[in-house]
XYZ file of N, CA, C and O in Angstrom:
360
model
N -9.964 -6.465 22.391
C -10.136 -6.857 21.006
C -11.519 -6.490 20.497
O -11.673 -6.061 19.362
N -12.505 -6.662 21.337
C -13.876 -6.357 20.935
C -14.039 -4.868 20.629
O -14.668 -4.496 19.640
N -13.434 -4.011 21.455
C -13.501 -2.566 21.222
C -12.797 -2.191 19.921
O -13.274 -1.338 19.162
N -11.663 -2.815 19.645
C -10.936 -2.578 18.400
C -11.796 -2.934 17.188
O -11.886 -2.173 16.231
N -12.437 -4.091 17.225
C -13.266 -4.512 16.103
C -14.454 -3.577 15.905
O -14.771 -3.190 14.773
N -15.087 -3.194 16.987
C -16.241 -2.301 16.881
C -15.818 -0.934 16.341
O -16.480 -0.367 15.480
N -14.692 -0.413 16.826
C -14.223 0.896 16.377
C -13.886 0.894 14.893
O -14.306 1.794 14.155
N -13.137 -0.091 14.446
C -12.781 -0.125 13.031
C -14.003 -0.359 12.146
O -14.089 0.198 11.047
N -14.968 -1.089 12.627
C -16.139 -1.340 11.814
C -17.080 -0.140 11.759
O -17.816 0.027 10.790
N -17.031 0.719 12.761
C -17.753 1.985 12.673
C -17.110 2.861 11.602
O -17.793 3.512 10.808
N -15.779 2.856 11.558
C -15.072 3.591 10.505
C -15.463 3.036 9.134
O -15.701 3.800 8.188
N -15.560 1.727 9.012
C -15.940 1.117 7.739
C -17.382 1.471 7.369
O -17.690 1.668 6.192
N -18.269 1.566 8.337
C -19.658 1.937 8.053
C -19.740 3.373 7.533
O -20.476 3.647 6.579
N -18.974 4.267 8.138
C -18.954 5.654 7.670
C -18.337 5.728 6.278
O -18.822 6.449 5.398
N -17.279 4.969 6.066
C -16.614 5.010 4.764
C -17.471 4.395 3.661
O -17.275 4.706 2.489
N -18.411 3.551 4.010
C -19.289 2.968 3.000
C -20.202 4.034 2.404
O -20.511 3.989 1.206
N -20.608 5.014 3.194
C -21.405 6.122 2.659
C -20.574 6.937 1.666
O -21.066 7.331 0.610
N -19.323 7.178 1.987
C -18.427 7.880 1.071
C -18.188 7.020 -0.161
O -18.136 7.527 -1.287
N -18.047 5.722 0.031
C -17.823 4.811 -1.080
C -18.957 4.885 -2.087
O -18.714 4.848 -3.306
N -20.194 4.995 -1.629
C -21.334 5.045 -2.545
C -21.210 6.238 -3.487
O -21.451 6.123 -4.694
N -20.813 7.380 -2.969
C -20.624 8.562 -3.807
C -19.477 8.355 -4.797
O -19.607 8.654 -5.986
N -18.360 7.841 -4.322
C -17.202 7.608 -5.188
C -17.543 6.567 -6.251
O -17.154 6.713 -7.417
N -18.293 5.554 -5.888
C -18.668 4.516 -6.849
C -19.539 5.088 -7.961
O -19.346 4.776 -9.133
N -20.502 5.940 -7.597
C -21.345 6.556 -8.618
C -20.533 7.473 -9.533
O -20.770 7.531 -10.735
N -19.581 8.183 -8.969
C -18.746 9.078 -9.776
C -17.754 8.298 -10.646
O -17.322 8.797 -11.679
N -17.407 7.095 -10.241
C -16.417 6.334 -10.995
C -16.945 5.852 -12.342
O -16.166 5.453 -13.201
N -18.250 5.912 -12.564
C -18.790 5.578 -13.876
C -18.313 6.565 -14.940
O -18.301 6.252 -16.125
N -17.926 7.762 -14.512
C -17.424 8.754 -15.461
C -16.090 8.352 -16.069
O -15.655 8.945 -17.049
N -15.441 7.347 -15.504
C -14.188 6.858 -16.075
C -14.402 6.341 -17.499
O -13.480 6.331 -18.292
N -15.612 5.931 -17.802
C -15.890 5.348 -19.106
C -16.364 6.376 -20.125
O -16.782 6.009 -21.223
N -16.316 7.667 -19.792
C -16.714 8.700 -20.747
C -15.807 8.726 -21.979
O -16.256 9.042 -23.079
N -14.554 8.417 -21.806
C -13.599 8.415 -22.915
C -13.472 7.030 -23.564
O -12.571 6.818 -24.355
N -14.323 6.132 -23.204
C -14.282 4.789 -23.769
C -13.806 3.779 -22.734
O -13.306 4.123 -21.667
N -14.000 2.519 -23.058
C -13.608 1.454 -22.145
C -12.147 1.102 -22.407
O -11.789 0.670 -23.507
N -11.327 1.318 -21.402
C -9.910 0.991 -21.476
C -9.555 0.139 -20.269
O -10.272 0.109 -19.272
N -8.421 -0.520 -20.344
C -8.025 -1.455 -19.298
C -7.872 -0.770 -17.937
O -8.406 -1.248 -16.937
N -7.170 0.352 -17.882
C -6.946 1.024 -16.596
C -8.231 1.605 -16.022
O -8.420 1.610 -14.797
N -9.116 2.084 -16.881
C -10.407 2.582 -16.401
C -11.219 1.449 -15.773
O -11.830 1.610 -14.713
N -11.220 0.317 -16.440
C -11.950 -0.842 -15.924
C -11.337 -1.340 -14.631
O -12.045 -1.687 -13.686
N -10.015 -1.343 -14.563
C -9.327 -1.782 -13.354
C -9.639 -0.861 -12.177
O -9.894 -1.327 -11.058
N -9.657 0.436 -12.418
C -10.009 1.389 -11.364
C -11.444 1.166 -10.898
O -11.728 1.140 -9.700
N -12.354 0.998 -11.839
C -13.756 0.784 -11.492
C -13.938 -0.500 -10.688
O -14.687 -0.522 -9.707
N -13.260 -1.562 -11.067
C -13.350 -2.811 -10.313
C -12.756 -2.661 -8.913
O -13.275 -3.226 -7.948
N -11.665 -1.900 -8.809
C -11.074 -1.654 -7.493
C -12.006 -0.902 -6.562
O -12.076 -1.179 -5.368
N -12.742 0.049 -7.120
C -13.717 0.795 -6.316
C -14.917 -0.091 -5.998
O -15.434 -0.075 -4.876
N -15.353 -0.884 -6.955
C -16.561 -1.692 -6.782
C -16.394 -2.833 -5.787
O -17.369 -3.256 -5.161
N -15.199 -3.333 -5.621
C -14.982 -4.489 -4.755
C -14.897 -4.116 -3.262
O -14.950 -4.990 -2.396
N -14.816 -2.832 -2.959
C -14.637 -2.393 -1.573
C -15.689 -2.961 -0.604
O -15.316 -3.505 0.440
N -17.001 -2.865 -0.860
C -17.953 -3.397 0.131
C -17.848 -4.901 0.334
O -18.087 -5.400 1.437
N -17.464 -5.630 -0.706
C -17.282 -7.075 -0.572
C -16.117 -7.370 0.362
O -16.208 -8.239 1.237
N -15.042 -6.623 0.188
C -13.863 -6.787 1.050
C -14.210 -6.443 2.489
O -13.787 -7.132 3.422
N -14.991 -5.390 2.693
C -15.374 -4.991 4.052
C -16.188 -6.086 4.727
O -15.910 -6.467 5.873
N -17.164 -6.616 4.037
C -18.023 -7.648 4.630
C -17.223 -8.910 4.947
O -17.336 -9.468 6.052
N -16.399 -9.349 4.012
C -15.584 -10.543 4.259
C -14.596 -10.314 5.404
O -14.377 -11.199 6.234
N -14.017 -9.130 5.454
C -13.068 -8.805 6.515
C -13.742 -8.812 7.881
O -13.189 -9.337 8.854
N -14.924 -8.257 7.952
C -15.658 -8.220 9.220
C -16.012 -9.628 9.681
O -15.791 -9.995 10.840
N -16.540 -10.424 8.787
C -16.944 -11.785 9.148
C -15.748 -12.607 9.617
O -15.794 -13.252 10.675
N -14.673 -12.583 8.836
C -13.504 -13.389 9.197
C -12.835 -12.901 10.482
O -12.392 -13.716 11.297
N -12.768 -11.603 10.679
C -12.108 -11.108 11.893
C -12.909 -11.446 13.149
O -12.316 -11.739 14.190
N -14.227 -11.418 13.067
C -15.014 -11.804 14.238
C -14.911 -13.301 14.507
O -14.902 -13.729 15.653
N -14.848 -14.099 13.464
C -14.734 -15.550 13.665
C -13.375 -15.943 14.234
O -13.279 -16.890 15.009
N -12.325 -15.229 13.845
C -10.975 -15.603 14.257
C -10.471 -14.854 15.486
O -9.342 -15.072 15.903
N -11.277 -14.008 16.082
C -10.779 -13.145 17.169
C -10.347 -13.908 18.415
O -9.491 -13.448 19.146
N -10.885 -15.073 18.659
C -10.509 -15.822 19.860
C -9.377 -16.810 19.604
O -8.529 -17.018 20.454
N -9.369 -17.416 18.420
C -8.358 -18.436 18.136
C -7.058 -17.858 17.609
O -5.985 -18.272 18.021
N -7.140 -16.937 16.659
C -5.943 -16.402 16.009
C -6.037 -14.876 16.015
O -6.448 -14.269 15.027
N -5.623 -14.290 17.104
C -5.785 -12.859 17.326
C -5.049 -12.015 16.291
O -5.614 -11.075 15.728
N -3.808 -12.317 16.009
C -3.031 -11.509 15.055
C -3.617 -11.579 13.646
O -3.675 -10.580 12.943
N -4.035 -12.743 13.245
C -4.649 -12.886 11.928
C -5.954 -12.092 11.851
O -6.246 -11.465 10.830
N -6.721 -12.090 12.921
C -7.966 -11.320 12.953
C -7.683 -9.828 12.824
O -8.403 -9.109 12.123
N -6.640 -9.351 13.472
C -6.272 -7.933 13.384
C -5.851 -7.576 11.956
O -6.279 -6.565 11.399
N -5.033 -8.414 11.355
C -4.567 -8.152 9.988
C -5.733 -8.186 9.004
O -5.849 -7.316 8.132
N -6.605 -9.166 9.133
C -7.749 -9.256 8.230
C -8.688 -8.070 8.396
O -9.282 -7.606 7.422
N -8.800 -7.575 9.600
C -9.676 -6.441 9.840
C -9.093 -5.148 9.273
O -9.830 -4.205 9.006
N -7.800 -5.089 9.062
C -7.168 -3.886 8.523
C -7.111 -3.857 6.992
O -6.709 -2.846 6.418
N -7.496 -4.909 6.330
C -7.430 -4.944 4.864
C -8.234 -3.816 4.207
O -7.748 -3.197 3.259
N -9.450 -3.472 4.650
C -10.160 -2.359 4.010
C -9.454 -1.004 4.151
O -9.747 -0.082 3.405
N -8.502 -0.905 5.041
C -7.745 0.346 5.161
C -6.900 0.605 3.920
O -6.468 1.734 3.697
N -6.681 -0.423 3.099
C -5.953 -0.238 1.839
C -6.705 0.746 0.946
O -6.100 1.472 0.169
N -8.018 0.799 1.051
C -8.815 1.744 0.279
C -8.984 3.069 1.018
O -9.036 4.119 0.383
N -9.084 3.041 2.337
C -9.406 4.241 3.107
C -8.214 5.187 3.223
O -8.355 6.399 3.018
N -7.050 4.675 3.555
C -5.880 5.522 3.802
C -5.485 6.332 2.564
O -5.307 7.553 2.667
N -5.366 5.733 1.366
C -5.039 6.576 0.203
C -6.094 7.629 -0.100
O -5.778 8.742 -0.504
N -7.361 7.288 0.118
C -8.428 8.260 -0.123
C -8.313 9.444 0.834
O -8.444 10.598 0.422
N -8.057 9.162 2.097
C -7.893 10.242 3.076
C -6.677 11.088 2.750
O -6.727 12.326 2.811
N -5.589 10.460 2.365
C -4.376 11.203 1.998
C -4.659 12.073 0.767
O -4.256 13.249 0.729
N -5.342 11.537 -0.204
C -5.662 12.289 -1.414
C -6.557 13.491 -1.100
O -6.362 14.574 -1.655
N -7.503 13.320 -0.213
C -8.432 14.405 0.114
C -7.812 15.476 1.004
O -8.269 16.614 1.017
N -6.787 15.130 1.772
C -6.182 16.115 2.685
C -5.000 16.850 2.083
O -4.554 17.842 2.643
N -4.462 16.369 0.968
C -3.313 17.075 0.381
C -3.727 17.906 -0.807
O -4.726 17.845 -1.356
């Protein structure tokens, strides 16, 4: 379990560098004005580091008592990573 947590969190650390670039570029969504979907996209991009930190903290705290819950909580940031990787590879 410890190796799993460390491995996924290394992936999250690398993805945070990519996130910084995407976050800076996402300000361009407002070039055409402030609209609901633009704001929703920007908030979705902006919340990623908060989700990563909360996921890491909770998964480490729950790794001994509730193993399955810790695994699921640790995979939540993959909701942002997997679509981005798919988008970049296709």
